[in-house]
Short mmCIF file of C-alpha atoms in Angstrom, two decimals:
data_model
loop_
_atom_site.label_atom_id
_atom_site.label_comp_id
_atom_site.label_asym_id
_atom_site.label_seq_id
_atom_site.Cartn_x
_atom_site.Cartn_y
_atom_site.Cartn_z
CA MET A 1 20.24 36.48 22.42
CA ALA A 2 18.23 33.34 22.62
CA LEU A 3 14.69 33.79 21.38
CA LYS A 4 12.07 32.51 23.84
CA THR A 5 9.65 30.18 22.45
CA GLU A 6 6.75 28.10 23.71
CA GLU A 7 6.27 24.34 23.39
CA MET A 8 3.28 23.30 21.43
CA ILE A 9 1.56 20.03 20.52
CA LEU A 10 0.69 19.58 16.97
CA ASN A 11 -1.39 16.68 15.72
CA MET A 12 -0.53 15.15 12.26
CA GLY A 13 -3.07 12.96 10.85
CA PRO A 14 -4.98 10.80 10.91
CA GLN A 15 -6.14 12.53 7.82
CA HIS A 16 -2.95 13.89 6.28
CA PRO A 17 -1.69 13.42 2.80
CA SER A 18 1.72 12.08 3.79
CA THR A 19 0.99 9.85 6.70
CA HIS A 20 0.64 6.87 4.21
CA GLY A 21 -2.66 5.84 5.67
CA VAL A 22 -4.29 6.46 8.97
CA LEU A 23 -1.64 7.26 11.41
CA ARG A 24 -1.56 10.19 13.97
CA LEU A 25 1.64 11.62 14.98
CA GLU A 26 1.82 13.92 17.96
CA LEU A 27 4.51 16.32 17.58
CA GLU A 28 5.92 18.25 20.40
CA ILE A 29 7.48 21.30 18.82
CA GLU A 30 9.21 24.40 19.96
CA GLY A 31 8.94 26.92 17.09
CA GLU A 32 9.96 24.93 14.10
CA LEU A 33 12.11 22.34 16.01
CA ILE A 34 10.83 18.86 16.81
CA LYS A 35 11.14 17.93 20.54
CA ASN A 36 9.56 14.64 20.28
CA VAL A 37 7.29 12.54 18.00
CA LYS A 38 4.61 10.04 19.45
CA PRO A 39 3.05 7.85 17.02
CA HIS A 40 -0.69 7.03 17.72
CA ILE A 41 -1.82 3.82 16.09
CA GLY A 42 -4.88 1.55 16.03
CA TYR A 43 -6.85 3.54 13.29
CA LEU A 44 -6.68 0.42 11.08
CA HIS A 45 -6.81 -2.39 13.63
CA ARG A 46 -8.53 -5.16 11.76
CA CYS A 47 -8.42 -7.93 14.28
CA PHE A 48 -5.99 -10.27 12.43
CA GLU A 49 -5.30 -12.48 15.44
CA LYS A 50 -8.90 -12.94 16.28
CA HIS A 51 -9.81 -13.92 12.74
CA ALA A 52 -6.91 -16.35 12.62
CA GLU A 53 -8.28 -18.14 15.75
CA ALA A 54 -11.57 -18.56 14.27
CA MET A 55 -10.58 -19.61 10.78
CA THR A 56 -9.15 -22.87 9.48
CA TYR A 57 -5.41 -22.73 8.26
CA PRO A 58 -6.25 -22.12 4.49
CA GLN A 59 -8.80 -19.45 5.43
CA VAL A 60 -6.19 -17.42 7.13
CA ILE A 61 -4.50 -16.74 3.95
CA PRO A 62 -6.76 -14.08 2.50
CA TYR A 63 -6.32 -12.21 5.91
CA THR A 64 -2.64 -12.24 5.51
CA ASP A 65 -3.17 -10.57 2.12
CA ARG A 66 -4.81 -7.68 3.85
CA MET A 67 -2.20 -6.87 6.40
CA ASP A 68 0.56 -5.42 4.18
CA TYR A 69 -1.49 -4.70 1.19
CA LEU A 70 1.42 -3.41 -0.81
CA ALA A 71 3.10 -6.97 -0.49
CA SER A 72 0.36 -9.28 -0.38
CA MET A 73 2.28 -12.08 -2.16
CA TYR A 74 4.95 -11.91 0.42
CA ASN A 75 2.57 -12.12 3.32
CA ASN A 76 1.02 -15.24 1.72
CA PHE A 77 4.62 -16.51 1.21
CA GLY A 78 5.53 -16.20 4.95
CA TYR A 79 2.33 -17.73 6.37
CA VAL A 80 2.51 -20.74 4.01
CA VAL A 81 6.22 -21.36 4.61
CA ALA A 82 5.28 -21.44 8.42
CA VAL A 83 2.28 -23.79 8.03
CA GLU A 84 4.36 -26.09 5.76
CA LYS A 85 7.04 -26.15 8.32
CA LEU A 86 4.50 -26.99 11.10
CA LEU A 87 3.09 -29.86 8.87
CA GLY A 88 6.50 -31.01 7.70
CA ILE A 89 5.53 -31.19 4.02
CA GLU A 90 7.80 -30.84 1.10
CA VAL A 91 6.70 -28.47 -1.73
CA PRO A 92 7.38 -29.18 -5.43
CA GLU A 93 10.26 -27.44 -7.15
CA ARG A 94 8.03 -25.63 -9.59
CA VAL A 95 5.98 -24.25 -6.93
CA GLN A 96 9.24 -23.05 -5.00
CA TYR A 97 10.31 -21.22 -8.23
CA ILE A 98 7.09 -19.64 -8.92
CA ARG A 99 6.88 -18.36 -5.39
CA VAL A 100 10.31 -16.86 -5.75
CA ILE A 101 9.34 -15.13 -8.95
CA MET A 102 6.13 -13.88 -7.58
CA GLY A 103 7.69 -12.68 -4.36
CA GLU A 104 10.38 -10.81 -6.13
CA LEU A 105 8.01 -9.13 -8.66
CA GLN A 106 5.91 -8.06 -5.69
CA ARG A 107 8.98 -6.65 -3.98
CA ILE A 108 9.52 -4.48 -6.98
CA ALA A 109 5.94 -3.40 -7.12
CA SER A 110 6.12 -2.47 -3.38
CA HIS A 111 9.27 -0.57 -3.83
CA GLN A 112 7.80 1.27 -6.77
CA VAL A 113 4.98 2.55 -4.60
CA ALA A 114 7.41 3.40 -1.76
CA ILE A 115 9.68 5.31 -4.07
CA GLY A 116 6.85 6.91 -6.09
CA THR A 117 4.88 8.19 -2.96
CA TYR A 118 8.27 9.26 -1.34
CA GLY A 119 8.72 11.53 -4.42
CA LEU A 120 5.11 12.58 -3.98
CA ASP A 121 5.62 13.57 -0.27
CA LEU A 122 8.59 15.80 -1.23
CA GLY A 123 6.87 17.46 -4.11
CA ALA A 124 7.93 15.57 -7.14
CA PHE A 125 4.93 14.41 -8.86
CA THR A 126 6.45 12.88 -12.20
CA PRO A 127 8.21 9.77 -10.66
CA PHE A 128 5.10 8.68 -9.08
CA LEU A 129 3.39 8.64 -12.49
CA TYR A 130 6.24 6.95 -14.12
CA LEU A 131 6.51 4.19 -11.40
CA PHE A 132 2.81 3.46 -11.36
CA ARG A 133 2.89 3.04 -15.29
CA ASP A 134 5.56 0.34 -14.65
CA ARG A 135 3.77 -1.17 -11.56
CA GLU A 136 0.63 -1.71 -13.78
CA LYS A 137 2.74 -4.12 -15.90
CA ILE A 138 3.47 -6.15 -12.84
CA LEU A 139 -0.16 -6.17 -11.61
CA THR A 140 -1.08 -7.33 -15.23
CA LEU A 141 1.21 -10.25 -14.83
CA PHE A 142 -0.31 -11.11 -11.45
CA GLU A 143 -3.77 -10.73 -12.84
CA GLU A 144 -3.16 -13.03 -15.73
CA THR A 145 -1.92 -15.61 -13.24
CA CYS A 146 -4.44 -15.46 -10.31
CA GLY A 147 -7.13 -13.09 -11.43
CA ALA A 148 -6.49 -10.32 -8.81
CA ARG A 149 -4.66 -7.12 -9.04
CA LEU A 150 -3.94 -6.38 -5.35
CA LEU A 151 -4.88 -9.03 -2.98
CA TYR A 152 -4.27 -12.44 -4.42
CA ASN A 153 -4.68 -15.44 -2.10
CA TYR A 154 -2.23 -17.06 -4.42
CA MET A 155 0.11 -19.07 -2.47
CA TRP A 156 -1.67 -22.04 -0.70
CA VAL A 157 -0.40 -24.32 1.88
CA GLY A 158 1.65 -26.84 -0.29
CA GLY A 159 1.09 -25.23 -3.49
CA LEU A 160 -0.49 -22.51 -5.43
CA SER A 161 -4.14 -21.57 -6.31
CA HIS A 162 -3.25 -21.51 -10.22
CA ASP A 163 -0.26 -22.60 -12.39
CA ILE A 164 1.30 -19.85 -14.27
CA HIS A 165 0.02 -18.69 -17.69
CA PRO A 166 1.70 -20.23 -20.71
CA ASP A 167 2.90 -16.76 -21.78
CA PHE A 168 3.89 -15.79 -18.29
CA ILE A 169 7.54 -16.65 -18.65
CA ARG A 170 7.90 -14.87 -21.94
CA LYS A 171 6.02 -11.79 -20.68
CA THR A 172 8.00 -11.64 -17.53
CA LYS A 173 11.26 -11.81 -19.34
CA GLU A 174 9.79 -8.89 -21.53
CA PHE A 175 8.87 -7.04 -18.38
CA VAL A 176 12.61 -7.36 -16.84
CA GLN A 177 14.08 -6.06 -20.15
CA TYR A 178 11.68 -3.23 -20.16
CA PHE A 179 12.01 -2.31 -16.66
CA ARG A 180 15.76 -2.40 -16.19
CA PRO A 181 16.55 0.92 -18.04
CA ASN A 182 13.65 2.53 -16.29
CA ILE A 183 15.59 2.25 -12.94
CA GLN A 184 18.05 4.56 -14.53
CA GLU A 185 15.18 6.90 -15.50
CA VAL A 186 14.14 7.08 -11.80
CA ASN A 187 17.79 7.91 -10.89
CA ASN A 188 17.87 10.68 -13.34
CA LEU A 189 14.43 11.96 -12.37
CA LEU A 190 14.54 11.69 -8.61
CA THR A 191 17.50 10.13 -6.89
CA PHE A 192 20.14 12.57 -8.03
CA ASN A 193 17.86 15.52 -8.27
CA LYS A 194 19.40 18.49 -6.37
CA ILE A 195 16.30 19.59 -4.75
CA PHE A 196 15.48 15.84 -3.57
CA ILE A 197 18.98 15.46 -2.12
CA GLU A 198 18.67 18.69 -0.17
CA ARG A 199 15.57 17.45 1.31
CA THR A 200 16.89 13.98 2.21
CA ALA A 201 20.65 13.84 2.74
CA ASN A 202 21.76 14.21 6.11
CA VAL A 203 18.13 14.15 7.50
CA GLY A 204 17.03 11.59 9.92
CA ILE A 205 20.25 9.85 10.37
CA LEU A 206 20.00 6.40 11.88
CA PRO A 207 23.40 5.03 13.23
CA LEU A 208 23.87 1.34 13.05
CA ASP A 209 23.91 0.65 16.83
CA ALA A 210 20.56 2.49 17.24
CA ALA A 211 18.98 0.61 14.26
CA ILE A 212 19.91 -2.64 15.75
CA ASN A 213 18.74 -1.58 19.17
CA PHE A 214 15.37 -0.76 17.86
CA GLY A 215 15.12 -3.98 15.94
CA MET A 216 15.00 -2.36 12.44
CA THR A 217 15.21 -4.85 9.58
CA GLY A 218 15.02 -4.88 5.82
CA PRO A 219 16.03 -1.77 3.86
CA ASN A 220 15.94 0.56 6.86
CA LEU A 221 18.68 -1.62 8.57
CA ARG A 222 20.63 -2.19 5.49
CA ALA A 223 20.83 1.59 4.86
CA SER A 224 22.54 2.05 8.20
CA GLY A 225 25.30 -0.04 6.77
CA LEU A 226 24.88 -3.64 7.79
CA ALA A 227 24.30 -6.25 4.95
CA PHE A 228 21.73 -8.25 6.76
CA ASP A 229 19.17 -9.95 4.58
CA ILE A 230 17.16 -13.04 5.61
CA ARG A 231 17.33 -14.44 2.12
CA LYS A 232 20.99 -14.79 2.71
CA GLU A 233 21.35 -15.19 6.35
CA ASP A 234 18.72 -17.73 7.00
CA PRO A 235 17.56 -18.88 3.55
CA TYR A 236 14.02 -20.13 3.21
CA SER A 237 12.31 -21.65 0.04
CA ILE A 238 15.10 -21.76 -2.52
CA TYR A 239 16.74 -18.53 -2.04
CA ASP A 240 20.20 -20.11 -1.64
CA ARG A 241 20.34 -21.13 -5.36
CA PHE A 242 20.26 -17.57 -6.53
CA ASP A 243 23.17 -15.15 -6.98
CA PHE A 244 22.35 -11.60 -5.88
CA ASP A 245 23.90 -8.84 -3.95
CA ILE A 246 22.73 -7.12 -0.75
CA PRO A 247 22.86 -3.33 -1.34
CA VAL A 248 23.82 -1.34 1.68
CA GLY A 249 23.78 2.38 2.57
CA LYS A 250 27.08 4.01 1.77
CA GLY A 251 26.40 7.65 2.47
CA THR A 252 26.86 8.65 -1.09
CA VAL A 253 25.50 12.14 -0.85
CA GLY A 254 25.28 12.46 2.84
CA THR A 255 25.75 10.40 6.12
CA VAL A 256 25.28 6.64 6.31
CA GLY A 257 21.89 5.79 7.51
CA ASP A 258 20.29 9.06 6.33
CA CYS A 259 16.84 9.30 4.52
CA TRP A 260 18.51 9.41 1.13
CA ASP A 261 20.29 6.09 1.84
CA ARG A 262 17.12 4.43 2.93
CA TYR A 263 15.67 5.60 -0.24
CA TYR A 264 18.53 4.50 -2.50
CA VAL A 265 18.76 0.86 -1.05
CA ARG A 266 15.24 0.43 -2.33
CA VAL A 267 16.16 1.65 -5.74
CA LEU A 268 19.24 -0.83 -5.72
CA GLU A 269 16.95 -3.66 -4.51
CA MET A 270 14.71 -3.42 -7.41
CA GLU A 271 17.77 -4.18 -9.57
CA GLN A 272 18.73 -7.28 -7.42
CA SER A 273 15.08 -8.57 -7.65
CA LEU A 274 15.28 -8.49 -11.41
CA ARG A 275 18.43 -10.49 -11.29
CA ILE A 276 16.67 -13.06 -9.15
CA ILE A 277 13.62 -13.28 -11.34
CA GLU A 278 15.90 -13.80 -14.50
CA GLN A 279 17.71 -16.63 -12.85
CA ALA A 280 14.49 -18.32 -11.69
CA LEU A 281 12.75 -17.86 -15.12
CA ASP A 282 15.61 -19.80 -16.64
CA GLN A 283 15.66 -22.64 -14.09
CA ILE A 284 11.89 -23.15 -13.63
CA PRO A 285 11.18 -26.98 -13.99
CA GLU A 286 7.78 -28.52 -15.24
CA GLY A 287 5.48 -29.98 -12.78
CA ASP A 288 2.15 -30.00 -11.13
CA VAL A 289 1.68 -26.93 -8.60
CA GLN A 290 -1.21 -28.50 -6.77
CA SER A 291 -0.01 -32.08 -6.18
CA ALA A 292 1.30 -31.40 -2.65
CA ILE A 293 -1.71 -29.59 -1.39
CA PRO A 294 -2.93 -31.63 1.64
CA LYS A 295 -6.64 -32.66 1.55
CA ARG A 296 -7.08 -31.77 5.28
CA ILE A 297 -4.74 -29.41 7.09
CA LYS A 298 -4.57 -30.55 10.76
CA PRO A 299 -0.86 -30.07 12.01
CA PRO A 300 0.33 -31.74 15.20
CA LYS A 301 0.48 -29.91 18.56
CA GLY A 302 3.42 -27.54 18.74
CA SER A 303 4.57 -24.16 17.55
CA VAL A 304 6.85 -22.67 14.78
CA TYR A 305 8.24 -19.38 14.09
CA THR A 306 9.44 -18.59 10.53
CA ARG A 307 10.71 -15.31 9.11
CA VAL A 308 10.95 -14.07 5.65
CA GLU A 309 12.43 -11.04 3.98
CA ASN A 310 9.27 -9.05 3.14
CA PRO A 311 9.85 -5.81 1.12
CA ARG A 312 9.81 -3.90 4.50
CA GLY A 313 11.95 -6.27 6.43
CA GLU A 314 11.70 -9.30 8.60
CA LEU A 315 8.12 -10.58 8.54
CA GLY A 316 7.89 -13.23 11.13
CA TYR A 317 4.85 -15.82 11.86
CA PHE A 318 4.67 -17.46 15.06
CA ILE A 319 1.97 -20.09 14.94
CA ILE A 320 0.72 -22.23 17.84
CA SER A 321 -1.07 -25.40 17.03
CA ASP A 322 -3.37 -27.19 19.40
CA GLY A 323 -3.87 -30.16 16.89
CA SER A 324 -7.14 -28.91 15.53
CA THR A 325 -7.97 -27.64 11.96
CA SER A 326 -7.62 -23.94 13.07
CA PRO A 327 -4.51 -22.29 14.56
CA PHE A 328 -4.53 -21.70 18.28
CA ARG A 329 -2.68 -18.44 17.84
CA VAL A 330 -0.99 -16.62 14.94
CA LYS A 331 1.42 -13.74 15.97
CA VAL A 332 2.72 -11.58 13.34
CA ARG A 333 6.03 -9.86 13.67
CA ALA A 334 5.42 -6.96 11.42
CA PRO A 335 8.37 -5.01 10.22
CA SER A 336 6.37 -1.81 9.65
CA PHE A 337 5.36 -1.81 13.40
CA VAL A 338 8.98 -1.99 14.52
CA SER A 339 10.02 0.54 11.96
CA LEU A 340 7.62 3.12 13.15
CA SER A 341 8.96 2.90 16.73
CA VAL A 342 12.17 4.68 15.64
CA MET A 343 10.20 7.80 14.48
CA GLY A 344 10.81 9.72 17.78
CA GLU A 345 14.48 9.01 17.74
CA LEU A 346 14.89 10.12 14.21
CA CYS A 347 12.93 13.23 14.33
CA LYS A 348 14.53 14.80 17.31
CA GLY A 349 16.06 18.18 16.37
CA HIS A 350 14.75 18.28 13.06
CA LEU A 351 12.22 20.67 11.37
CA VAL A 352 8.51 19.93 11.07
CA SER A 353 8.89 19.63 7.36
CA ASP A 354 11.50 16.87 7.74
CA VAL A 355 8.87 14.73 9.54
CA VAL A 356 7.28 14.01 6.17
CA ALA A 357 10.67 13.00 4.60
CA ILE A 358 11.65 10.76 7.53
CA LEU A 359 8.21 9.05 7.73
CA GLY A 360 8.23 8.37 3.97
CA SER A 361 11.77 7.06 4.14
CA ILE A 362 10.87 4.39 6.61
CA ASP A 363 8.11 3.13 4.41
CA ILE A 364 5.42 1.88 6.71
CA VAL A 365 2.21 0.35 5.74
CA LEU A 366 -0.53 1.04 8.28
CA GLY A 367 -2.39 -2.19 7.67
CA GLU A 368 0.69 -4.01 8.84
CA VAL A 369 1.28 -1.82 11.88
CA ASP A 370 -2.17 -2.19 13.24
CA ARG A 371 -2.99 -5.64 11.73
CA MET B 1 -20.50 20.50 -33.44
CA GLY B 2 -20.75 22.55 -30.38
CA LEU B 3 -21.44 26.31 -29.62
CA LEU B 4 -17.78 27.00 -29.82
CA ASP B 5 -17.34 25.96 -33.53
CA LYS B 6 -20.40 27.78 -34.68
CA GLN B 7 -19.14 31.30 -34.11
CA PHE B 8 -22.35 33.41 -33.98
CA SER B 9 -22.06 36.58 -36.08
CA ASP B 10 -24.12 38.59 -33.46
CA SER B 11 -24.28 38.29 -29.70
CA ASN B 12 -26.61 35.48 -28.74
CA ILE B 13 -28.37 33.99 -25.74
CA VAL B 14 -28.61 30.45 -24.77
CA VAL B 15 -31.71 29.12 -22.93
CA ALA B 16 -31.24 26.42 -20.34
CA LYS B 17 -32.62 25.43 -17.13
CA VAL B 18 -30.61 26.68 -14.09
CA ASP B 19 -30.73 23.11 -12.66
CA ASP B 20 -28.97 21.76 -15.66
CA LEU B 21 -26.28 24.38 -15.85
CA ILE B 22 -25.53 23.98 -12.08
CA ASN B 23 -25.62 20.20 -12.24
CA TRP B 24 -23.42 20.08 -15.25
CA ALA B 25 -20.86 22.31 -13.40
CA ARG B 26 -21.07 20.18 -10.34
CA LEU B 27 -20.69 16.85 -11.92
CA SER B 28 -17.90 17.82 -14.17
CA SER B 29 -15.28 18.75 -11.58
CA ILE B 30 -15.94 16.60 -8.48
CA TRP B 31 -12.86 17.24 -6.22
CA GLN B 32 -12.34 14.36 -4.00
CA LEU B 33 -10.79 14.53 -0.41
CA GLY B 34 -7.35 12.94 -0.72
CA PHE B 35 -7.87 10.56 1.96
CA GLY B 36 -7.01 6.75 2.04
CA LEU B 37 -7.92 4.28 4.65
CA ALA B 38 -6.56 0.86 3.69
CA CYS B 39 -6.06 -1.54 0.81
CA CYS B 40 -8.65 0.19 -1.43
CA ALA B 41 -6.53 3.42 -1.08
CA ILE B 42 -3.86 1.82 -3.24
CA GLU B 43 -6.41 1.04 -5.95
CA MET B 44 -7.54 4.65 -5.59
CA MET B 45 -4.08 5.80 -6.13
CA ALA B 46 -3.65 3.60 -9.08
CA ALA B 47 -6.98 5.05 -10.34
CA SER B 48 -5.67 8.64 -10.21
CA ALA B 49 -2.14 7.61 -11.60
CA SER B 50 -1.22 7.15 -15.09
CA SER B 51 -2.85 4.51 -17.19
CA TYR B 52 -6.06 5.00 -15.49
CA ASP B 53 -6.23 8.89 -15.03
CA PHE B 54 -9.06 9.87 -12.83
CA ASP B 55 -8.45 13.51 -13.80
CA ARG B 56 -10.24 12.99 -17.10
CA PHE B 57 -13.49 12.82 -15.13
CA GLY B 58 -12.49 16.04 -13.35
CA VAL B 59 -11.63 14.21 -10.23
CA MET B 60 -8.80 15.79 -8.30
CA PRO B 61 -7.61 15.13 -4.92
CA ARG B 62 -7.73 17.90 -2.34
CA ASN B 63 -6.05 17.69 0.86
CA THR B 64 -8.47 19.58 3.10
CA PRO B 65 -12.09 18.71 3.63
CA ARG B 66 -12.96 22.23 3.17
CA GLN B 67 -12.01 22.29 -0.61
CA ALA B 68 -13.66 18.72 -1.31
CA ASP B 69 -16.90 17.98 -2.98
CA ALA B 70 -16.80 14.23 -2.54
CA ILE B 71 -15.22 11.80 -0.23
CA ILE B 72 -14.10 8.34 -1.22
CA ILE B 73 -14.21 6.02 1.78
CA SER B 74 -11.46 3.55 0.62
CA GLY B 75 -11.10 0.88 3.01
CA THR B 76 -11.93 -0.53 6.38
CA VAL B 77 -13.56 1.82 8.82
CA THR B 78 -12.63 0.93 12.39
CA LEU B 79 -14.55 2.23 15.36
CA LYS B 80 -11.62 4.38 16.23
CA MET B 81 -11.67 5.79 12.79
CA ALA B 82 -15.34 6.12 12.54
CA LEU B 83 -15.69 9.44 14.60
CA ARG B 84 -12.78 11.06 12.73
CA ILE B 85 -14.64 10.26 9.33
CA LYS B 86 -17.82 11.77 10.59
CA ARG B 87 -15.96 14.86 11.57
CA LEU B 88 -14.11 15.09 8.19
CA TYR B 89 -17.62 14.67 6.63
CA GLU B 90 -19.02 17.48 8.72
CA GLN B 91 -16.26 19.86 7.73
CA MET B 92 -17.02 19.57 3.97
CA PRO B 93 -19.03 22.34 2.39
CA ASP B 94 -22.41 21.43 0.81
CA PRO B 95 -23.08 19.87 -1.70
CA LYS B 96 -21.22 16.93 -0.64
CA TYR B 97 -21.09 13.40 -1.89
CA ILE B 98 -19.98 9.95 -0.64
CA ILE B 99 -18.56 7.03 -2.57
CA SER B 100 -18.31 4.00 -0.45
CA MET B 101 -15.29 1.91 -2.13
CA GLY B 102 -15.12 -1.70 -1.38
CA SER B 103 -16.72 -4.35 0.77
CA CYS B 104 -15.24 -3.11 3.98
CA ALA B 105 -16.72 0.27 3.70
CA ASN B 106 -20.04 -1.11 2.35
CA CYS B 107 -20.75 -3.64 5.04
CA GLY B 108 -17.75 -4.70 6.88
CA GLY B 109 -16.54 -7.17 4.22
CA PRO B 110 -14.41 -10.06 5.34
CA TYR B 111 -14.47 -8.48 8.82
CA TRP B 112 -18.08 -8.96 9.25
CA ASP B 113 -17.99 -12.00 11.59
CA HIS B 114 -15.10 -11.47 14.03
CA GLY B 115 -14.05 -7.84 13.32
CA TYR B 116 -14.72 -6.57 16.94
CA HIS B 117 -13.09 -3.26 16.02
CA VAL B 118 -14.48 -2.82 12.51
CA LEU B 119 -17.56 -0.77 11.69
CA LYS B 120 -20.02 -2.80 9.70
CA GLY B 121 -20.46 -0.35 6.95
CA VAL B 122 -19.61 3.27 6.86
CA ASP B 123 -23.45 4.24 6.22
CA ARG B 124 -23.76 3.72 9.96
CA VAL B 125 -22.02 7.08 10.52
CA ILE B 126 -22.38 8.99 7.32
CA PRO B 127 -24.97 8.96 4.44
CA VAL B 128 -23.50 7.13 1.33
CA ASP B 129 -24.42 7.89 -2.19
CA VAL B 130 -22.80 5.16 -4.15
CA TYR B 131 -21.59 1.93 -3.15
CA VAL B 132 -18.73 0.28 -5.15
CA PRO B 133 -18.47 -3.53 -4.58
CA GLY B 134 -15.37 -5.45 -4.69
CA CYS B 135 -12.42 -6.52 -2.50
CA PRO B 136 -10.72 -4.15 -3.61
CA PRO B 137 -12.74 -2.84 -6.54
CA ARG B 138 -10.76 -2.37 -9.69
CA PRO B 139 -9.96 1.26 -10.92
CA GLU B 140 -12.67 0.60 -13.56
CA ALA B 141 -15.20 -0.26 -10.93
CA LEU B 142 -14.56 3.03 -9.20
CA PHE B 143 -15.08 4.92 -12.48
CA GLU B 144 -18.33 3.09 -12.87
CA GLY B 145 -19.13 4.30 -9.29
CA LEU B 146 -18.19 7.79 -10.25
CA LEU B 147 -20.39 7.66 -13.41
CA LYS B 148 -23.24 6.62 -11.30
CA LEU B 149 -22.69 9.60 -9.05
CA GLN B 150 -22.65 11.98 -11.93
CA GLU B 151 -25.89 10.47 -13.11
CA LYS B 152 -27.38 11.25 -9.56
CA ILE B 153 -25.91 14.77 -9.65
CA ARG B 154 -27.49 15.31 -13.07
CA ASN B 155 -30.94 14.52 -11.91
CA GLU B 156 -30.82 16.78 -8.90
CA SER B 157 -33.10 19.91 -8.54
CA LEU B 158 -32.85 23.07 -6.84
CA ARG B 159 -36.48 23.27 -6.42
CA LYS B 160 -37.62 23.13 -2.88
CA LYS B 161 -39.13 19.81 -2.15
CA SER B 162 -42.87 20.09 -1.40
CA ALA B 163 -43.80 18.57 1.85
#
């Protein structure tokens, strides 16, 4: 006998411990089953495009920091690469290497937050504390270099705001040595934990064709089984010089493209980032990091689109220049915004408590969704 | 050192002002509403995680406003969010305290000029007790803000204010 149930609308957020910021999810539920999920956004709309129109090119960089605040270095990176392409300037080798090192350190720090808070959402408190302990070490490296812990304004058009600290290379090598065994610690604590696997394996399965149709990029796409990484496919900066692998989801404990795979791809990516950092630290040349910074940034008329592999996926900057000192328009292709659109598809037919697991696994940052 | 080490032989009484006792109890376990808005929320998380450990001040995140004593406005308040923040504040039981964390919550911060969707300071919707400057403030700065709040609570009185 089928039990008769009534449809109900349940609001999750904007104040909810597991929405990772100010997001409202409108759940259409029938009993415990999810019929549909509608994300409501705009609670953190901070007018990035309006600011970009009003500022000069270098002044936009601090605002890019504040979009994806877990990966500020990478947002700087994407923007300066775009403006440099628009200007057609060459950047010194040393700057390129430092940018790659900083970018990869930022990727590790971002994934640490993603993994830690994911455990927190599913009831595991300890991995969060362990990962934040290690994240502090990365933040200390950043702080010694540019003075800021979270929002750096470090990468400038044509160069960097500061050269690295004399001890930076030694300390970063120490960090790499220190952190590598700790990835195994995370695996022991969380990844292969029975309870964690029960909550995430075979939940929120995203098949590859759906992932491509929704425009997913980054770890979310790779977890569905496609080895697509812009660092390999369309190398920017000097990423073509490094040897690293692209981890993909294999369905180790469930189905390819489930929450566990999306989580585990991030764990594996931290290891690959460590490899890139090690290679870059060995090859880093001497030089001046501010020699190529233009006195006055006034690009010619035209437009440019560049994309970089942000910790969350493809971060694209589309800049239109009208020949003046401030951009006519800066459009950002934000990976979190695209990833969020898949929520409805992933949640259908799951239980209410799985929404938390699915939302955490696609790893969104609301600052970037709303901009 | 304290009362506990002394071990009185007989039962004893301690004389203290009710104000002092209640204020001491209030300021020693400020439970904050676990509520993050933007970038500052990450620093707030770092403050409550290992190596900073907000818990040693008795601050613990609670997930419902009905169990919270303080709310830390950690980040940019947009016009869309302002009404929700006001409602959250109204749902909290008295006595309630507000720490405004970071330039955005203090005054709009970098979004002052062109932020058409940003509230220029959370004190336009709810009364703020302590402002913590910075963009974002370091966890230590947040601690300083909390100590200031504790100082404020320490000087509170139950006595009815004469008109």
